[in-house]
């Protein structure tokens, strides 16, 4: 049985010292620490993949906190099951004692407790994502009702537009010619026409 640690920060300029010290304090040497400096959006990380090849049944894998493993709880659950059931290792999350598969409480195994906790965390995260989307949608709706516009502000219609518009309206020039005369592109000229006609 060997002890390994997985350490992750989201970018190369972030500090790993706190996680490294936590692992040293429980007796894990630096040669057994696998460190990634990249986003936790998925599990295609160089050191994490190397770690998977090293792990054997009965080993212990330590992480400082559950978000060091990843960001998406559904994917975390999938990896957790792979590690604890397929490879058959123990997982220990230092900042979350309930996520320690070595534990046994009143005959209930640590693996069962950890699976249950992860399912609850996944559910809470999903509810929060849905609530966030709903709050954003409501905020946008209220803002639009108040006349707040989103996106880039419209390009002002130049003073010379009306004269060029009349030439286009009388079929004396094309839209593309009108756009060139106003030093703009076809799409902008078309938008100016719509705005001008709506405001009349």
mmCIF file with all atom_site columns, C-alpha atoms in Angstrom:
data_model
loop_
_atom_site.group_PDB
_atom_site.id
_atom_site.type_symbol
_atom_site.label_atom_id
_atom_site.label_alt_id
_atom_site.label_comp_id
_atom_site.label_asym_id
_atom_site.label_entity_id
_atom_site.label_seq_id
_atom_site.pdbx_PDB_ins_code
_atom_site.Cartn_x
_atom_site.Cartn_y
_atom_site.Cartn_z
_atom_site.occupancy
_atom_site.B_iso_or_equiv
_atom_site.pdbx_formal_charge
_atom_site.auth_seq_id
_atom_site.auth_comp_id
_atom_site.auth_asym_id
_atom_site.auth_atom_id
_atom_site.pdbx_PDB_model_num
ATOM 1   C CA . UNK A 1 1   ? 0.000   0.000  0.000   1.00 0.00 ? 1   UNK A CA 1
ATOM 2   C CA . UNK A 1 2   ? 1.330   3.421  -0.996  1.00 0.00 ? 2   UNK A CA 1
ATOM 3   C CA . UNK A 1 3   ? 0.212   6.940  -0.167  1.00 0.00 ? 3   UNK A CA 1
ATOM 4   C CA . UNK A 1 4   ? -0.111  9.482  -2.955  1.00 0.00 ? 4   UNK A CA 1
ATOM 5   C CA . UNK A 1 5   ? -1.270  13.084 -3.073  1.00 0.00 ? 5   UNK A CA 1
ATOM 6   C CA . UNK A 1 6   ? -2.964  14.973 -5.869  1.00 0.00 ? 6   UNK A CA 1
ATOM 7   C CA . UNK A 1 7   ? -2.497  18.740 -5.911  1.00 0.00 ? 7   UNK A CA 1
ATOM 8   C CA . UNK A 1 8   ? -4.064  21.197 -8.345  1.00 0.00 ? 8   UNK A CA 1
ATOM 9   C CA . UNK A 1 9   ? -4.181  24.942 -8.882  1.00 0.00 ? 9   UNK A CA 1
ATOM 10  C CA . UNK A 1 10  ? -6.027  26.600 -11.747 1.00 0.00 ? 10  UNK A CA 1
ATOM 11  C CA . UNK A 1 11  ? -3.086  28.442 -13.317 1.00 0.00 ? 11  UNK A CA 1
ATOM 12  C CA . UNK A 1 12  ? 0.713   28.427 -13.361 1.00 0.00 ? 12  UNK A CA 1
ATOM 13  C CA . UNK A 1 13  ? 1.020   31.613 -11.298 1.00 0.00 ? 13  UNK A CA 1
ATOM 14  C CA . UNK A 1 14  ? -1.016  30.247 -8.367  1.00 0.00 ? 14  UNK A CA 1
ATOM 15  C CA . UNK A 1 15  ? 0.782   28.983 -5.266  1.00 0.00 ? 15  UNK A CA 1
ATOM 16  C CA . UNK A 1 16  ? 0.797   25.274 -4.392  1.00 0.00 ? 16  UNK A CA 1
ATOM 17  C CA . UNK A 1 17  ? 2.707   25.714 -1.102  1.00 0.00 ? 17  UNK A CA 1
ATOM 18  C CA . UNK A 1 18  ? -0.316  25.332 1.190   1.00 0.00 ? 18  UNK A CA 1
ATOM 19  C CA . UNK A 1 19  ? -1.363  22.051 -0.410  1.00 0.00 ? 19  UNK A CA 1
ATOM 20  C CA . UNK A 1 20  ? 2.211   20.720 -0.486  1.00 0.00 ? 20  UNK A CA 1
ATOM 21  C CA . UNK A 1 21  ? 2.746   21.503 3.211   1.00 0.00 ? 21  UNK A CA 1
ATOM 22  C CA . UNK A 1 22  ? -0.533  19.803 4.123   1.00 0.00 ? 22  UNK A CA 1
ATOM 23  C CA . UNK A 1 23  ? 0.628   16.627 2.371   1.00 0.00 ? 23  UNK A CA 1
ATOM 24  C CA . UNK A 1 24  ? 4.083   16.738 3.939   1.00 0.00 ? 24  UNK A CA 1
ATOM 25  C CA . UNK A 1 25  ? 2.489   17.063 7.383   1.00 0.00 ? 25  UNK A CA 1
ATOM 26  C CA . UNK A 1 26  ? 0.835   13.644 6.961   1.00 0.00 ? 26  UNK A CA 1
ATOM 27  C CA . UNK A 1 27  ? 4.032   12.004 5.769   1.00 0.00 ? 27  UNK A CA 1
ATOM 28  C CA . UNK A 1 28  ? 3.716   12.092 1.977   1.00 0.00 ? 28  UNK A CA 1
ATOM 29  C CA . UNK A 1 29  ? 7.005   12.780 0.193   1.00 0.00 ? 29  UNK A CA 1
ATOM 30  C CA . UNK A 1 30  ? 7.189   15.179 -2.740  1.00 0.00 ? 30  UNK A CA 1
ATOM 31  C CA . UNK A 1 31  ? 8.057   12.359 -5.140  1.00 0.00 ? 31  UNK A CA 1
ATOM 32  C CA . UNK A 1 32  ? 4.604   10.906 -4.443  1.00 0.00 ? 32  UNK A CA 1
ATOM 33  C CA . UNK A 1 33  ? 2.791   14.187 -5.100  1.00 0.00 ? 33  UNK A CA 1
ATOM 34  C CA . UNK A 1 34  ? 1.219   14.701 -8.517  1.00 0.00 ? 34  UNK A CA 1
ATOM 35  C CA . UNK A 1 35  ? 0.755   18.389 -9.287  1.00 0.00 ? 35  UNK A CA 1
ATOM 36  C CA . UNK A 1 36  ? -1.298  19.961 -12.079 1.00 0.00 ? 36  UNK A CA 1
ATOM 37  C CA . UNK A 1 37  ? -1.424  23.688 -12.771 1.00 0.00 ? 37  UNK A CA 1
ATOM 38  C CA . UNK A 1 38  ? -4.506  23.945 -14.928 1.00 0.00 ? 38  UNK A CA 1
ATOM 39  C CA . UNK A 1 39  ? -8.281  24.282 -14.849 1.00 0.00 ? 39  UNK A CA 1
ATOM 40  C CA . UNK A 1 40  ? -10.423 21.637 -13.187 1.00 0.00 ? 40  UNK A CA 1
ATOM 41  C CA . UNK A 1 41  ? -13.031 21.716 -15.966 1.00 0.00 ? 41  UNK A CA 1
ATOM 42  C CA . UNK A 1 42  ? -12.181 18.128 -16.965 1.00 0.00 ? 42  UNK A CA 1
ATOM 43  C CA . UNK A 1 43  ? -9.820  15.298 -16.016 1.00 0.00 ? 43  UNK A CA 1
ATOM 44  C CA . UNK A 1 44  ? -7.561  15.380 -19.080 1.00 0.00 ? 44  UNK A CA 1
ATOM 45  C CA . UNK A 1 45  ? -4.623  16.680 -17.046 1.00 0.00 ? 45  UNK A CA 1
ATOM 46  C CA . UNK A 1 46  ? -1.090  15.398 -17.506 1.00 0.00 ? 46  UNK A CA 1
ATOM 47  C CA . UNK A 1 47  ? -0.183  14.656 -13.884 1.00 0.00 ? 47  UNK A CA 1
ATOM 48  C CA . UNK A 1 48  ? -3.624  13.312 -13.015 1.00 0.00 ? 48  UNK A CA 1
ATOM 49  C CA . UNK A 1 49  ? -3.421  10.850 -15.895 1.00 0.00 ? 49  UNK A CA 1
ATOM 50  C CA . UNK A 1 50  ? 0.073   9.779  -14.757 1.00 0.00 ? 50  UNK A CA 1
ATOM 51  C CA . UNK A 1 51  ? -1.295  9.273  -11.253 1.00 0.00 ? 51  UNK A CA 1
ATOM 52  C CA . UNK A 1 52  ? -4.040  6.969  -12.546 1.00 0.00 ? 52  UNK A CA 1
ATOM 53  C CA . UNK A 1 53  ? -1.366  4.735  -14.094 1.00 0.00 ? 53  UNK A CA 1
ATOM 54  C CA . UNK A 1 54  ? 0.516   4.569  -10.778 1.00 0.00 ? 54  UNK A CA 1
ATOM 55  C CA . UNK A 1 55  ? -2.391  3.721  -8.491  1.00 0.00 ? 55  UNK A CA 1
ATOM 56  C CA . UNK A 1 56  ? -2.930  0.125  -7.433  1.00 0.00 ? 56  UNK A CA 1
ATOM 57  C CA . UNK A 1 57  ? -5.547  -1.637 -5.335  1.00 0.00 ? 57  UNK A CA 1
ATOM 58  C CA . UNK A 1 58  ? -5.194  -0.763 -1.644  1.00 0.00 ? 58  UNK A CA 1
ATOM 59  C CA . UNK A 1 59  ? -3.347  2.531  -2.215  1.00 0.00 ? 59  UNK A CA 1
ATOM 60  C CA . UNK A 1 60  ? -4.441  5.769  -0.546  1.00 0.00 ? 60  UNK A CA 1
ATOM 61  C CA . UNK A 1 61  ? -4.952  9.035  -2.428  1.00 0.00 ? 61  UNK A CA 1
ATOM 62  C CA . UNK A 1 62  ? -5.057  12.320 -0.513  1.00 0.00 ? 62  UNK A CA 1
ATOM 63  C CA . UNK A 1 63  ? -6.399  15.663 -1.723  1.00 0.00 ? 63  UNK A CA 1
ATOM 64  C CA . UNK A 1 64  ? -6.636  18.905 0.253   1.00 0.00 ? 64  UNK A CA 1
ATOM 65  C CA . UNK A 1 65  ? -10.225 19.722 -0.729  1.00 0.00 ? 65  UNK A CA 1
ATOM 66  C CA . UNK A 1 66  ? -12.780 18.219 -3.086  1.00 0.00 ? 66  UNK A CA 1
ATOM 67  C CA . UNK A 1 67  ? -12.549 21.125 -5.569  1.00 0.00 ? 67  UNK A CA 1
ATOM 68  C CA . UNK A 1 68  ? -8.868  20.250 -6.141  1.00 0.00 ? 68  UNK A CA 1
ATOM 69  C CA . UNK A 1 69  ? -10.091 17.076 -7.823  1.00 0.00 ? 69  UNK A CA 1
ATOM 70  C CA . UNK A 1 70  ? -12.398 18.975 -10.179 1.00 0.00 ? 70  UNK A CA 1
ATOM 71  C CA . UNK A 1 71  ? -15.143 21.558 -10.595 1.00 0.00 ? 71  UNK A CA 1
ATOM 72  C CA . UNK A 1 72  ? -18.066 19.513 -11.895 1.00 0.00 ? 72  UNK A CA 1
ATOM 73  C CA . UNK A 1 73  ? -19.627 17.312 -9.213  1.00 0.00 ? 73  UNK A CA 1
ATOM 74  C CA . UNK A 1 74  ? -21.079 14.873 -11.736 1.00 0.00 ? 74  UNK A CA 1
ATOM 75  C CA . UNK A 1 75  ? -17.601 14.264 -13.166 1.00 0.00 ? 75  UNK A CA 1
ATOM 76  C CA . UNK A 1 76  ? -16.113 14.141 -9.658  1.00 0.00 ? 76  UNK A CA 1
ATOM 77  C CA . UNK A 1 77  ? -18.596 11.393 -8.752  1.00 0.00 ? 77  UNK A CA 1
ATOM 78  C CA . UNK A 1 78  ? -17.663 9.449  -11.883 1.00 0.00 ? 78  UNK A CA 1
ATOM 79  C CA . UNK A 1 79  ? -13.932 9.698  -11.106 1.00 0.00 ? 79  UNK A CA 1
ATOM 80  C CA . UNK A 1 80  ? -14.530 8.902  -7.438  1.00 0.00 ? 80  UNK A CA 1
ATOM 81  C CA . UNK A 1 81  ? -16.371 5.692  -8.367  1.00 0.00 ? 81  UNK A CA 1
ATOM 82  C CA . UNK A 1 82  ? -13.609 4.752  -10.810 1.00 0.00 ? 82  UNK A CA 1
ATOM 83  C CA . UNK A 1 83  ? -10.902 5.292  -8.188  1.00 0.00 ? 83  UNK A CA 1
ATOM 84  C CA . UNK A 1 84  ? -12.640 3.623  -5.244  1.00 0.00 ? 84  UNK A CA 1
ATOM 85  C CA . UNK A 1 85  ? -14.443 0.797  -7.039  1.00 0.00 ? 85  UNK A CA 1
ATOM 86  C CA . UNK A 1 86  ? -12.535 0.042  -10.247 1.00 0.00 ? 86  UNK A CA 1
ATOM 87  C CA . UNK A 1 87  ? -8.981  0.598  -8.964  1.00 0.00 ? 87  UNK A CA 1
ATOM 88  C CA . UNK A 1 88  ? -10.109 -0.073 -5.373  1.00 0.00 ? 88  UNK A CA 1
ATOM 89  C CA . UNK A 1 89  ? -8.144  2.638  -3.568  1.00 0.00 ? 89  UNK A CA 1
ATOM 90  C CA . UNK A 1 90  ? -9.063  4.716  -0.525  1.00 0.00 ? 90  UNK A CA 1
ATOM 91  C CA . UNK A 1 91  ? -9.759  8.434  -1.002  1.00 0.00 ? 91  UNK A CA 1
ATOM 92  C CA . UNK A 1 92  ? -9.103  10.968 1.749   1.00 0.00 ? 92  UNK A CA 1
ATOM 93  C CA . UNK A 1 93  ? -10.166 14.640 1.508   1.00 0.00 ? 93  UNK A CA 1
ATOM 94  C CA . UNK A 1 94  ? -8.284  16.471 4.268   1.00 0.00 ? 94  UNK A CA 1
ATOM 95  C CA . UNK A 1 95  ? -10.702 19.410 4.578   1.00 0.00 ? 95  UNK A CA 1
ATOM 96  C CA . UNK A 1 96  ? -13.812 17.189 4.577   1.00 0.00 ? 96  UNK A CA 1
ATOM 97  C CA . UNK A 1 97  ? -13.522 14.271 7.063   1.00 0.00 ? 97  UNK A CA 1
ATOM 98  C CA . UNK A 1 98  ? -16.757 12.668 5.822   1.00 0.00 ? 98  UNK A CA 1
ATOM 99  C CA . UNK A 1 99  ? -14.990 12.088 2.504   1.00 0.00 ? 99  UNK A CA 1
ATOM 100 C CA . UNK A 1 100 ? -12.614 9.475  3.892   1.00 0.00 ? 100 UNK A CA 1
ATOM 101 C CA . UNK A 1 101 ? -13.326 6.003  2.563   1.00 0.00 ? 101 UNK A CA 1
ATOM 102 C CA . UNK A 1 102 ? -11.218 4.348  5.302   1.00 0.00 ? 102 UNK A CA 1
ATOM 103 C CA . UNK A 1 103 ? -13.770 5.294  7.964   1.00 0.00 ? 103 UNK A CA 1
ATOM 104 C CA . UNK A 1 104 ? -16.485 3.023  9.274   1.00 0.00 ? 104 UNK A CA 1
ATOM 105 C CA . UNK A 1 105 ? -19.377 4.328  11.378  1.00 0.00 ? 105 UNK A CA 1
ATOM 106 C CA . UNK A 1 106 ? -21.779 1.907  13.078  1.00 0.00 ? 106 UNK A CA 1
ATOM 107 C CA . UNK A 1 107 ? -21.098 -0.727 10.459  1.00 0.00 ? 107 UNK A CA 1
ATOM 108 C CA . UNK A 1 108 ? -21.555 1.700  7.545   1.00 0.00 ? 108 UNK A CA 1
ATOM 109 C CA . UNK A 1 109 ? -18.480 1.813  5.342   1.00 0.00 ? 109 UNK A CA 1
ATOM 110 C CA . UNK A 1 110 ? -16.642 5.011  4.531   1.00 0.00 ? 110 UNK A CA 1
ATOM 111 C CA . UNK A 1 111 ? -17.088 4.347  0.814   1.00 0.00 ? 111 UNK A CA 1
ATOM 112 C CA . UNK A 1 112 ? -20.877 4.286  1.208   1.00 0.00 ? 112 UNK A CA 1
ATOM 113 C CA . UNK A 1 113 ? -20.860 7.488  3.297   1.00 0.00 ? 113 UNK A CA 1
ATOM 114 C CA . UNK A 1 114 ? -18.562 9.265  0.823   1.00 0.00 ? 114 UNK A CA 1
ATOM 115 C CA . UNK A 1 115 ? -20.740 8.228  -2.140  1.00 0.00 ? 115 UNK A CA 1
ATOM 116 C CA . UNK A 1 116 ? -23.808 9.580  -0.349  1.00 0.00 ? 116 UNK A CA 1
ATOM 117 C CA . UNK A 1 117 ? -22.101 12.883 0.532   1.00 0.00 ? 117 UNK A CA 1
ATOM 118 C CA . UNK A 1 118 ? -20.935 13.351 -3.073  1.00 0.00 ? 118 UNK A CA 1
ATOM 119 C CA . UNK A 1 119 ? -24.452 12.726 -4.383  1.00 0.00 ? 119 UNK A CA 1
ATOM 120 C CA . UNK A 1 120 ? -25.801 15.382 -2.002  1.00 0.00 ? 120 UNK A CA 1
ATOM 121 C CA . UNK A 1 121 ? -23.070 17.850 -3.027  1.00 0.00 ? 121 UNK A CA 1
ATOM 122 C CA . UNK A 1 122 ? -23.812 17.157 -6.695  1.00 0.00 ? 122 UNK A CA 1
ATOM 123 C CA . UNK A 1 123 ? -27.524 17.788 -6.136  1.00 0.00 ? 123 UNK A CA 1
ATOM 124 C CA . UNK A 1 124 ? -26.854 21.034 -4.235  1.00 0.00 ? 124 UNK A CA 1
ATOM 125 C CA . UNK A 1 125 ? -24.482 22.219 -6.991  1.00 0.00 ? 125 UNK A CA 1
ATOM 126 C CA . UNK A 1 126 ? -27.082 21.435 -9.678  1.00 0.00 ? 126 UNK A CA 1
ATOM 127 C CA . UNK A 1 127 ? -29.814 23.312 -7.786  1.00 0.00 ? 127 UNK A CA 1
ATOM 128 C CA . UNK A 1 128 ? -27.486 26.292 -7.348  1.00 0.00 ? 128 UNK A CA 1
ATOM 129 C CA . UNK A 1 129 ? -26.662 26.301 -11.098 1.00 0.00 ? 129 UNK A CA 1
ATOM 130 C CA . UNK A 1 130 ? -30.385 26.292 -11.940 1.00 0.00 ? 130 UNK A CA 1
ATOM 131 C CA . UNK A 1 131 ? -31.095 29.049 -9.399  1.00 0.00 ? 131 UNK A CA 1
ATOM 132 C CA . UNK A 1 132 ? -28.250 31.141 -10.814 1.00 0.00 ? 132 UNK A CA 1
ATOM 133 C CA . UNK A 1 133 ? -29.623 30.768 -14.362 1.00 0.00 ? 133 UNK A CA 1
ATOM 134 C CA . UNK A 1 134 ? -33.105 31.717 -13.152 1.00 0.00 ? 134 UNK A CA 1
ATOM 135 C CA . UNK A 1 135 ? -31.776 34.790 -11.308 1.00 0.00 ? 135 UNK A CA 1
ATOM 136 C CA . UNK A 1 136 ? -29.838 35.852 -14.414 1.00 0.00 ? 136 UNK A CA 1
ATOM 137 C CA . UNK A 1 137 ? -32.903 35.420 -16.645 1.00 0.00 ? 137 UNK A CA 1
ATOM 138 C CA . UNK A 1 138 ? -35.077 37.417 -14.231 1.00 0.00 ? 138 UNK A CA 1
ATOM 139 C CA . UNK A 1 139 ? -32.432 40.140 -13.978 1.00 0.00 ? 139 UNK A CA 1
ATOM 140 C CA . UNK A 1 140 ? -32.198 40.432 -17.771 1.00 0.00 ? 140 UNK A CA 1
ATOM 141 C CA . UNK A 1 141 ? -35.999 40.543 -18.120 1.00 0.00 ? 141 UNK A CA 1
ATOM 142 C CA . UNK A 1 142 ? -36.342 43.309 -15.504 1.00 0.00 ? 142 UNK A CA 1
ATOM 143 C CA . UNK A 1 143 ? -33.476 45.276 -17.068 1.00 0.00 ? 143 UNK A CA 1
ATOM 144 C CA . UNK A 1 144 ? -35.076 45.048 -20.523 1.00 0.00 ? 144 UNK A CA 1
ATOM 145 C CA . UNK A 1 145 ? -38.409 46.217 -19.100 1.00 0.00 ? 145 UNK A CA 1
ATOM 146 C CA . UNK A 1 146 ? -36.573 49.269 -17.756 1.00 0.00 ? 146 UNK A CA 1
ATOM 147 C CA . UNK A 1 147 ? -35.142 49.944 -21.200 1.00 0.00 ? 147 UNK A CA 1
ATOM 148 C CA . UNK A 1 148 ? -31.595 48.837 -20.442 1.00 0.00 ? 148 UNK A CA 1
ATOM 149 C CA . UNK A 1 149 ? -29.898 47.562 -23.587 1.00 0.00 ? 149 UNK A CA 1
ATOM 150 C CA . UNK A 1 150 ? -27.344 44.759 -23.648 1.00 0.00 ? 150 UNK A CA 1
ATOM 151 C CA . UNK A 1 151 ? -24.413 44.311 -25.974 1.00 0.00 ? 151 UNK A CA 1
ATOM 152 C CA . UNK A 1 152 ? -22.488 46.970 -27.844 1.00 0.00 ? 152 UNK A CA 1
ATOM 153 C CA . UNK A 1 153 ? -24.162 50.381 -28.180 1.00 0.00 ? 153 UNK A CA 1
ATOM 154 C CA . UNK A 1 154 ? -25.546 51.057 -31.685 1.00 0.00 ? 154 UNK A CA 1
ATOM 155 C CA . UNK A 1 155 ? -23.383 53.075 -34.076 1.00 0.00 ? 155 UNK A CA 1
ATOM 156 C CA . UNK A 1 156 ? -24.812 56.611 -34.359 1.00 0.00 ? 156 UNK A CA 1
ATOM 157 C CA . UNK A 1 157 ? -26.520 57.507 -37.641 1.00 0.00 ? 157 UNK A CA 1
ATOM 158 C CA . UNK A 1 158 ? -24.424 60.201 -39.374 1.00 0.00 ? 158 UNK A CA 1
ATOM 159 C CA . UNK A 1 159 ? -25.871 63.534 -40.498 1.00 0.00 ? 159 UNK A CA 1
ATOM 160 C CA . UNK A 1 160 ? -25.369 62.649 -44.170 1.00 0.00 ? 160 UNK A CA 1
ATOM 161 C CA . UNK A 1 161 ? -27.478 59.498 -43.864 1.00 0.00 ? 161 UNK A CA 1
ATOM 162 C CA . UNK A 1 162 ? -30.851 61.033 -44.763 1.00 0.00 ? 162 UNK A CA 1
ATOM 163 C CA . UNK A 1 163 ? -29.615 62.268 -48.141 1.00 0.00 ? 163 UNK A CA 1
ATOM 164 C CA . UNK A 1 164 ? -28.098 58.866 -48.996 1.00 0.00 ? 164 UNK A CA 1
ATOM 165 C CA . UNK A 1 165 ? -31.223 57.120 -47.695 1.00 0.00 ? 165 UNK A CA 1
ATOM 166 C CA . UNK A 1 166 ? -33.402 59.116 -50.109 1.00 0.00 ? 166 UNK A CA 1
ATOM 167 C CA . UNK A 1 167 ? -31.162 58.146 -53.043 1.00 0.00 ? 167 UNK A CA 1
ATOM 168 C CA . UNK A 1 168 ? -31.448 54.479 -52.029 1.00 0.00 ? 168 UNK A CA 1
ATOM 169 C CA . UNK A 1 169 ? -35.211 54.768 -51.457 1.00 0.00 ? 169 UNK A CA 1
ATOM 170 C CA . UNK A 1 170 ? -35.627 56.153 -54.977 1.00 0.00 ? 170 UNK A CA 1
ATOM 171 C CA . UNK A 1 171 ? -33.595 53.208 -56.346 1.00 0.00 ? 171 UNK A CA 1
ATOM 172 C CA . UNK A 1 172 ? -30.860 55.537 -57.543 1.00 0.00 ? 172 UNK A CA 1
ATOM 173 C CA . UNK A 1 173 ? -28.162 53.688 -55.612 1.00 0.00 ? 173 UNK A CA 1
ATOM 174 C CA . UNK A 1 174 ? -27.793 50.224 -54.080 1.00 0.00 ? 174 UNK A CA 1
ATOM 175 C CA . UNK A 1 175 ? -27.352 49.513 -50.377 1.00 0.00 ? 175 UNK A CA 1
ATOM 176 C CA . UNK A 1 176 ? -23.712 48.673 -50.974 1.00 0.00 ? 176 UNK A CA 1
ATOM 177 C CA . UNK A 1 177 ? -23.162 51.983 -52.772 1.00 0.00 ? 177 UNK A CA 1
ATOM 178 C CA . UNK A 1 178 ? -24.921 53.803 -49.930 1.00 0.00 ? 178 UNK A CA 1
ATOM 179 C CA . UNK A 1 179 ? -22.698 52.055 -47.382 1.00 0.00 ? 179 UNK A CA 1
ATOM 180 C CA . UNK A 1 180 ? -19.556 53.039 -49.325 1.00 0.00 ? 180 UNK A CA 1
ATOM 181 C CA . UNK A 1 181 ? -20.676 56.672 -49.543 1.00 0.00 ? 181 UNK A CA 1
ATOM 182 C CA . UNK A 1 182 ? -21.041 56.711 -45.749 1.00 0.00 ? 182 UNK A CA 1
ATOM 183 C CA . UNK A 1 183 ? -17.765 54.835 -45.167 1.00 0.00 ? 183 UNK A CA 1
ATOM 184 C CA . UNK A 1 184 ? -19.462 51.897 -43.480 1.00 0.00 ? 184 UNK A CA 1
ATOM 185 C CA . UNK A 1 185 ? -20.397 48.311 -44.294 1.00 0.00 ? 185 UNK A CA 1
ATOM 186 C CA . UNK A 1 186 ? -23.556 46.836 -45.790 1.00 0.00 ? 186 UNK A CA 1
ATOM 187 C CA . UNK A 1 187 ? -24.887 45.471 -42.461 1.00 0.00 ? 187 UNK A CA 1
ATOM 188 C CA . UNK A 1 188 ? -24.480 48.769 -40.618 1.00 0.00 ? 188 UNK A CA 1
ATOM 189 C CA . UNK A 1 189 ? -26.177 50.684 -43.434 1.00 0.00 ? 189 UNK A CA 1
ATOM 190 C CA . UNK A 1 190 ? -29.071 48.182 -43.348 1.00 0.00 ? 190 UNK A CA 1
ATOM 191 C CA . UNK A 1 191 ? -29.404 48.629 -39.566 1.00 0.00 ? 191 UNK A CA 1
ATOM 192 C CA . UNK A 1 192 ? -29.426 52.414 -39.974 1.00 0.00 ? 192 UNK A CA 1
ATOM 193 C CA . UNK A 1 193 ? -32.269 52.096 -42.488 1.00 0.00 ? 193 UNK A CA 1
ATOM 194 C CA . UNK A 1 194 ? -34.314 49.987 -40.037 1.00 0.00 ? 194 UNK A CA 1
ATOM 195 C CA . UNK A 1 195 ? -33.699 52.382 -37.146 1.00 0.00 ? 195 UNK A CA 1
ATOM 196 C CA . UNK A 1 196 ? -34.445 55.437 -39.302 1.00 0.00 ? 196 UNK A CA 1
ATOM 197 C CA . UNK A 1 197 ? -37.708 53.969 -40.588 1.00 0.00 ? 197 UNK A CA 1
ATOM 198 C CA . UNK A 1 198 ? -38.795 52.812 -37.121 1.00 0.00 ? 198 UNK A CA 1
ATOM 199 C CA . UNK A 1 199 ? -38.198 56.286 -35.666 1.00 0.00 ? 199 UNK A CA 1
ATOM 200 C CA . UNK A 1 200 ? -40.154 58.138 -38.336 1.00 0.00 ? 200 UNK A CA 1
#
